[in-house]
Amino acid sequence: IQAVKIYLYRKEYEKALRYFKSPYRSTYYYSGQSEVFSVAKELEVLYPEQILEFYKSSVGNLNVSTSRKIYTQNAVAVMRVRRVLVDIMKRIDEWKKYAVPIKSNNINRPAFQDEFSRVIPDWRSL
């Protein structure tokens, strides 16, 4: 990740973007405090489509019952998807198309709904 930061500093954005197109690195993605996401955030405006795909790949399995901690990590990952779709790309309909099935597939998991509504501002209104 240090090399990516150097690319960003040098404004070599295409080289930095290559990191996010490389194969899945699960050890980074499930760490909510990972530097990877802060670096990706810097590229959201320049490369929203590519970063959106990266964010979608970082979302864990949403179809299992698990701990609140994992629900929160997944909610943060889904929130990143929302930020790119709604705040950057202004695709509210696409956000709803992405989020509504997640919500409805997990409607009988109160802890899931609770954690997602804490992290994602419009979760309850979907």
mmCIF file with all atom_site columns, C-alpha atoms in Angstrom:
data_model
loop_
_atom_site.group_PDB
_atom_site.id
_atom_site.type_symbol
_atom_site.label_atom_id
_atom_site.label_alt_id
_atom_site.label_comp_id
_atom_site.label_asym_id
_atom_site.label_entity_id
_atom_site.label_seq_id
_atom_site.pdbx_PDB_ins_code
_atom_site.Cartn_x
_atom_site.Cartn_y
_atom_site.Cartn_z
_atom_site.occupancy
_atom_site.B_iso_or_equiv
_atom_site.pdbx_formal_charge
_atom_site.auth_seq_id
_atom_site.auth_comp_id
_atom_site.auth_asym_id
_atom_site.auth_atom_id
_atom_site.pdbx_PDB_model_num
ATOM 1   C CA . ILE A 1 1   ? 0.000   0.000   0.000   1.00 0.00 ? 1   ILE A CA 1
ATOM 2   C CA . GLN A 1 2   ? 2.978   2.288   0.524   1.00 0.00 ? 2   GLN A CA 1
ATOM 3   C CA . ALA A 1 3   ? 3.728   2.202   -3.202  1.00 0.00 ? 3   ALA A CA 1
ATOM 4   C CA . VAL A 1 4   ? 0.146   3.259   -3.927  1.00 0.00 ? 4   VAL A CA 1
ATOM 5   C CA . LYS A 1 5   ? 0.513   6.206   -1.561  1.00 0.00 ? 5   LYS A CA 1
ATOM 6   C CA . ILE A 1 6   ? 3.659   7.237   -3.405  1.00 0.00 ? 6   ILE A CA 1
ATOM 7   C CA . TYR A 1 7   ? 1.803   7.057   -6.723  1.00 0.00 ? 7   TYR A CA 1
ATOM 8   C CA . LEU A 1 8   ? -0.923  9.276   -5.295  1.00 0.00 ? 8   LEU A CA 1
ATOM 9   C CA . TYR A 1 9   ? 1.629   11.744  -3.990  1.00 0.00 ? 9   TYR A CA 1
ATOM 10  C CA . ARG A 1 10  ? 3.224   11.872  -7.444  1.00 0.00 ? 10  ARG A CA 1
ATOM 11  C CA . LYS A 1 11  ? -0.249  12.184  -9.007  1.00 0.00 ? 11  LYS A CA 1
ATOM 12  C CA . GLU A 1 12  ? 0.326   8.939   -10.925 1.00 0.00 ? 12  GLU A CA 1
ATOM 13  C CA . TYR A 1 13  ? -3.294  7.922   -10.524 1.00 0.00 ? 13  TYR A CA 1
ATOM 14  C CA . GLU A 1 14  ? -3.371  5.232   -13.207 1.00 0.00 ? 14  GLU A CA 1
ATOM 15  C CA . LYS A 1 15  ? -0.556  3.368   -11.454 1.00 0.00 ? 15  LYS A CA 1
ATOM 16  C CA . ALA A 1 16  ? -2.315  3.726   -8.110  1.00 0.00 ? 16  ALA A CA 1
ATOM 17  C CA . LEU A 1 17  ? -5.534  2.397   -9.608  1.00 0.00 ? 17  LEU A CA 1
ATOM 18  C CA . ARG A 1 18  ? -3.805  -0.816  -10.714 1.00 0.00 ? 18  ARG A CA 1
ATOM 19  C CA . TYR A 1 19  ? -3.609  -1.910  -7.083  1.00 0.00 ? 19  TYR A CA 1
ATOM 20  C CA . PHE A 1 20  ? -7.388  -1.907  -6.805  1.00 0.00 ? 20  PHE A CA 1
ATOM 21  C CA . LYS A 1 21  ? -7.801  -3.954  -9.968  1.00 0.00 ? 21  LYS A CA 1
ATOM 22  C CA . SER A 1 22  ? -5.491  -6.720  -8.740  1.00 0.00 ? 22  SER A CA 1
ATOM 23  C CA . PRO A 1 23  ? -6.807  -9.971  -7.220  1.00 0.00 ? 23  PRO A CA 1
ATOM 24  C CA . TYR A 1 24  ? -8.756  -9.922  -3.990  1.00 0.00 ? 24  TYR A CA 1
ATOM 25  C CA . ARG A 1 25  ? -6.713  -9.409  -0.819  1.00 0.00 ? 25  ARG A CA 1
ATOM 26  C CA . SER A 1 26  ? -9.119  -10.509 1.927   1.00 0.00 ? 26  SER A CA 1
ATOM 27  C CA . THR A 1 27  ? -6.702  -9.793  4.773   1.00 0.00 ? 27  THR A CA 1
ATOM 28  C CA . TYR A 1 28  ? -6.963  -6.115  3.930   1.00 0.00 ? 28  TYR A CA 1
ATOM 29  C CA . TYR A 1 29  ? -10.644 -5.946  3.115   1.00 0.00 ? 29  TYR A CA 1
ATOM 30  C CA . TYR A 1 30  ? -12.056 -7.301  6.313   1.00 0.00 ? 30  TYR A CA 1
ATOM 31  C CA . SER A 1 31  ? -10.005 -4.993  8.473   1.00 0.00 ? 31  SER A CA 1
ATOM 32  C CA . GLY A 1 32  ? -12.261 -1.993  8.935   1.00 0.00 ? 32  GLY A CA 1
ATOM 33  C CA . GLN A 1 33  ? -9.318  0.247   9.806   1.00 0.00 ? 33  GLN A CA 1
ATOM 34  C CA . SER A 1 34  ? -7.265  -0.732  6.774   1.00 0.00 ? 34  SER A CA 1
ATOM 35  C CA . GLU A 1 35  ? -5.270  1.914   4.953   1.00 0.00 ? 35  GLU A CA 1
ATOM 36  C CA . VAL A 1 36  ? -6.447  0.398   1.689   1.00 0.00 ? 36  VAL A CA 1
ATOM 37  C CA . PHE A 1 37  ? -9.823  2.069   2.034   1.00 0.00 ? 37  PHE A CA 1
ATOM 38  C CA . SER A 1 38  ? -8.435  5.494   2.865   1.00 0.00 ? 38  SER A CA 1
ATOM 39  C CA . VAL A 1 39  ? -6.278  5.297   -0.254  1.00 0.00 ? 39  VAL A CA 1
ATOM 40  C CA . ALA A 1 40  ? -9.233  4.085   -2.350  1.00 0.00 ? 40  ALA A CA 1
ATOM 41  C CA . LYS A 1 41  ? -11.291 7.014   -1.108  1.00 0.00 ? 41  LYS A CA 1
ATOM 42  C CA . GLU A 1 42  ? -8.759  9.388   -2.664  1.00 0.00 ? 42  GLU A CA 1
ATOM 43  C CA . LEU A 1 43  ? -9.445  7.814   -6.062  1.00 0.00 ? 43  LEU A CA 1
ATOM 44  C CA . GLU A 1 44  ? -13.260 7.768   -5.854  1.00 0.00 ? 44  GLU A CA 1
ATOM 45  C CA . VAL A 1 45  ? -13.806 11.015  -7.749  1.00 0.00 ? 45  VAL A CA 1
ATOM 46  C CA . LEU A 1 46  ? -11.294 10.248  -10.502 1.00 0.00 ? 46  LEU A CA 1
ATOM 47  C CA . TYR A 1 47  ? -12.218 6.584   -11.021 1.00 0.00 ? 47  TYR A CA 1
ATOM 48  C CA . PRO A 1 48  ? -15.663 5.997   -9.528  1.00 0.00 ? 48  PRO A CA 1
ATOM 49  C CA . GLU A 1 49  ? -16.535 2.912   -11.625 1.00 0.00 ? 49  GLU A CA 1
ATOM 50  C CA . GLN A 1 50  ? -13.317 1.084   -10.780 1.00 0.00 ? 50  GLN A CA 1
ATOM 51  C CA . ILE A 1 51  ? -13.407 1.979   -7.096  1.00 0.00 ? 51  ILE A CA 1
ATOM 52  C CA . LEU A 1 52  ? -17.080 1.004   -6.958  1.00 0.00 ? 52  LEU A CA 1
ATOM 53  C CA . GLU A 1 53  ? -16.172 -2.489  -8.200  1.00 0.00 ? 53  GLU A CA 1
ATOM 54  C CA . PHE A 1 54  ? -13.383 -2.663  -5.625  1.00 0.00 ? 54  PHE A CA 1
ATOM 55  C CA . TYR A 1 55  ? -15.811 -1.686  -2.854  1.00 0.00 ? 55  TYR A CA 1
ATOM 56  C CA . LYS A 1 56  ? -18.397 -4.218  -4.004  1.00 0.00 ? 56  LYS A CA 1
ATOM 57  C CA . SER A 1 57  ? -15.741 -6.935  -3.904  1.00 0.00 ? 57  SER A CA 1
ATOM 58  C CA . SER A 1 58  ? -14.941 -6.007  -0.304  1.00 0.00 ? 58  SER A CA 1
ATOM 59  C CA . VAL A 1 59  ? -18.473 -6.710  0.931   1.00 0.00 ? 59  VAL A CA 1
ATOM 60  C CA . GLY A 1 60  ? -18.551 -9.958  2.899   1.00 0.00 ? 60  GLY A CA 1
ATOM 61  C CA . ASN A 1 61  ? -21.154 -12.703 2.723   1.00 0.00 ? 61  ASN A CA 1
ATOM 62  C CA . LEU A 1 62  ? -24.473 -11.039 3.497   1.00 0.00 ? 62  LEU A CA 1
ATOM 63  C CA . ASN A 1 63  ? -26.575 -14.204 3.485   1.00 0.00 ? 63  ASN A CA 1
ATOM 64  C CA . VAL A 1 64  ? -25.485 -15.737 6.792   1.00 0.00 ? 64  VAL A CA 1
ATOM 65  C CA . SER A 1 65  ? -26.297 -15.116 10.407  1.00 0.00 ? 65  SER A CA 1
ATOM 66  C CA . THR A 1 66  ? -23.214 -13.921 12.244  1.00 0.00 ? 66  THR A CA 1
ATOM 67  C CA . SER A 1 67  ? -22.036 -11.565 14.968  1.00 0.00 ? 67  SER A CA 1
ATOM 68  C CA . ARG A 1 68  ? -22.857 -7.877  15.232  1.00 0.00 ? 68  ARG A CA 1
ATOM 69  C CA . LYS A 1 69  ? -19.186 -7.129  14.649  1.00 0.00 ? 69  LYS A CA 1
ATOM 70  C CA . ILE A 1 70  ? -19.315 -8.793  11.222  1.00 0.00 ? 70  ILE A CA 1
ATOM 71  C CA . TYR A 1 71  ? -22.639 -7.119  10.441  1.00 0.00 ? 71  TYR A CA 1
ATOM 72  C CA . THR A 1 72  ? -21.031 -3.761  11.240  1.00 0.00 ? 72  THR A CA 1
ATOM 73  C CA . GLN A 1 73  ? -18.016 -4.514  9.023   1.00 0.00 ? 73  GLN A CA 1
ATOM 74  C CA . ASN A 1 74  ? -20.342 -5.448  6.179   1.00 0.00 ? 74  ASN A CA 1
ATOM 75  C CA . ALA A 1 75  ? -22.440 -2.330  6.771   1.00 0.00 ? 75  ALA A CA 1
ATOM 76  C CA . VAL A 1 76  ? -19.321 -0.166  6.501   1.00 0.00 ? 76  VAL A CA 1
ATOM 77  C CA . ALA A 1 77  ? -18.422 -1.935  3.242   1.00 0.00 ? 77  ALA A CA 1
ATOM 78  C CA . VAL A 1 78  ? -21.937 -1.370  1.860   1.00 0.00 ? 78  VAL A CA 1
ATOM 79  C CA . MET A 1 79  ? -21.746 2.257   3.002   1.00 0.00 ? 79  MET A CA 1
ATOM 80  C CA . ARG A 1 80  ? -18.674 2.722   0.795   1.00 0.00 ? 80  ARG A CA 1
ATOM 81  C CA . VAL A 1 81  ? -20.690 1.426   -2.156  1.00 0.00 ? 81  VAL A CA 1
ATOM 82  C CA . ARG A 1 82  ? -23.452 3.877   -1.246  1.00 0.00 ? 82  ARG A CA 1
ATOM 83  C CA . ARG A 1 83  ? -21.031 6.792   -1.010  1.00 0.00 ? 83  ARG A CA 1
ATOM 84  C CA . VAL A 1 84  ? -19.754 6.202   -4.538  1.00 0.00 ? 84  VAL A CA 1
ATOM 85  C CA . LEU A 1 85  ? -23.179 5.528   -6.063  1.00 0.00 ? 85  LEU A CA 1
ATOM 86  C CA . VAL A 1 86  ? -25.101 8.319   -4.317  1.00 0.00 ? 86  VAL A CA 1
ATOM 87  C CA . ASP A 1 87  ? -22.595 11.014  -3.382  1.00 0.00 ? 87  ASP A CA 1
ATOM 88  C CA . ILE A 1 88  ? -20.137 10.749  -6.275  1.00 0.00 ? 88  ILE A CA 1
ATOM 89  C CA . MET A 1 89  ? -22.018 9.260   -9.225  1.00 0.00 ? 89  MET A CA 1
ATOM 90  C CA . LYS A 1 90  ? -25.496 10.556  -8.242  1.00 0.00 ? 90  LYS A CA 1
ATOM 91  C CA . ARG A 1 91  ? -27.079 7.195   -9.105  1.00 0.00 ? 91  ARG A CA 1
ATOM 92  C CA . ILE A 1 92  ? -29.710 6.931   -6.397  1.00 0.00 ? 92  ILE A CA 1
ATOM 93  C CA . ASP A 1 93  ? -31.793 4.398   -8.337  1.00 0.00 ? 93  ASP A CA 1
ATOM 94  C CA . GLU A 1 94  ? -28.769 2.143   -8.778  1.00 0.00 ? 94  GLU A CA 1
ATOM 95  C CA . TRP A 1 95  ? -28.079 2.396   -5.030  1.00 0.00 ? 95  TRP A CA 1
ATOM 96  C CA . LYS A 1 96  ? -31.647 1.319   -4.272  1.00 0.00 ? 96  LYS A CA 1
ATOM 97  C CA . LYS A 1 97  ? -31.408 -1.525  -6.782  1.00 0.00 ? 97  LYS A CA 1
ATOM 98  C CA . TYR A 1 98  ? -28.254 -2.694  -4.978  1.00 0.00 ? 98  TYR A CA 1
ATOM 99  C CA . ALA A 1 99  ? -29.436 -2.170  -1.382  1.00 0.00 ? 99  ALA A CA 1
ATOM 100 C CA . VAL A 1 100 ? -33.100 -3.235  -1.388  1.00 0.00 ? 100 VAL A CA 1
ATOM 101 C CA . PRO A 1 101 ? -32.356 -6.934  -2.096  1.00 0.00 ? 101 PRO A CA 1
ATOM 102 C CA . ILE A 1 102 ? -29.758 -6.915  0.688   1.00 0.00 ? 102 ILE A CA 1
ATOM 103 C CA . LYS A 1 103 ? -32.306 -5.489  3.075   1.00 0.00 ? 103 LYS A CA 1
ATOM 104 C CA . SER A 1 104 ? -35.143 -7.807  2.049   1.00 0.00 ? 104 SER A CA 1
ATOM 105 C CA . ASN A 1 105 ? -32.940 -10.936 2.114   1.00 0.00 ? 105 ASN A CA 1
ATOM 106 C CA . ASN A 1 106 ? -32.014 -10.120 5.712   1.00 0.00 ? 106 ASN A CA 1
ATOM 107 C CA . ILE A 1 107 ? -35.315 -8.745  6.972   1.00 0.00 ? 107 ILE A CA 1
ATOM 108 C CA . ASN A 1 108 ? -35.598 -11.522 9.593   1.00 0.00 ? 108 ASN A CA 1
ATOM 109 C CA . ARG A 1 109 ? -32.201 -10.686 11.100  1.00 0.00 ? 109 ARG A CA 1
ATOM 110 C CA . PRO A 1 110 ? -32.889 -7.854  13.570  1.00 0.00 ? 110 PRO A CA 1
ATOM 111 C CA . ALA A 1 111 ? -29.221 -7.455  14.545  1.00 0.00 ? 111 ALA A CA 1
ATOM 112 C CA . PHE A 1 112 ? -28.303 -7.143  10.860  1.00 0.00 ? 112 PHE A CA 1
ATOM 113 C CA . GLN A 1 113 ? -30.959 -4.476  10.299  1.00 0.00 ? 113 GLN A CA 1
ATOM 114 C CA . ASP A 1 114 ? -29.928 -2.659  13.468  1.00 0.00 ? 114 ASP A CA 1
ATOM 115 C CA . GLU A 1 115 ? -26.235 -2.485  12.550  1.00 0.00 ? 115 GLU A CA 1
ATOM 116 C CA . PHE A 1 116 ? -26.940 -1.467  8.950   1.00 0.00 ? 116 PHE A CA 1
ATOM 117 C CA . SER A 1 117 ? -29.318 1.281   10.072  1.00 0.00 ? 117 SER A CA 1
ATOM 118 C CA . ARG A 1 118 ? -26.647 2.644   12.435  1.00 0.00 ? 118 ARG A CA 1
ATOM 119 C CA . VAL A 1 119 ? -24.054 2.885   9.663   1.00 0.00 ? 119 VAL A CA 1
ATOM 120 C CA . ILE A 1 120 ? -26.135 3.724   6.576   1.00 0.00 ? 120 ILE A CA 1
ATOM 121 C CA . PRO A 1 121 ? -28.288 6.863   6.945   1.00 0.00 ? 121 PRO A CA 1
ATOM 122 C CA . ASP A 1 122 ? -31.154 5.916   4.615   1.00 0.00 ? 122 ASP A CA 1
ATOM 123 C CA . TRP A 1 123 ? -31.270 2.196   5.454   1.00 0.00 ? 123 TRP A CA 1
ATOM 124 C CA . ARG A 1 124 ? -34.612 2.289   7.289   1.00 0.00 ? 124 ARG A CA 1
ATOM 125 C CA . SER A 1 125 ? -36.324 4.162   4.446   1.00 0.00 ? 125 SER A CA 1
ATOM 126 C CA . LEU A 1 126 ? -35.277 1.713   1.712   1.00 0.00 ? 126 LEU A CA 1
#
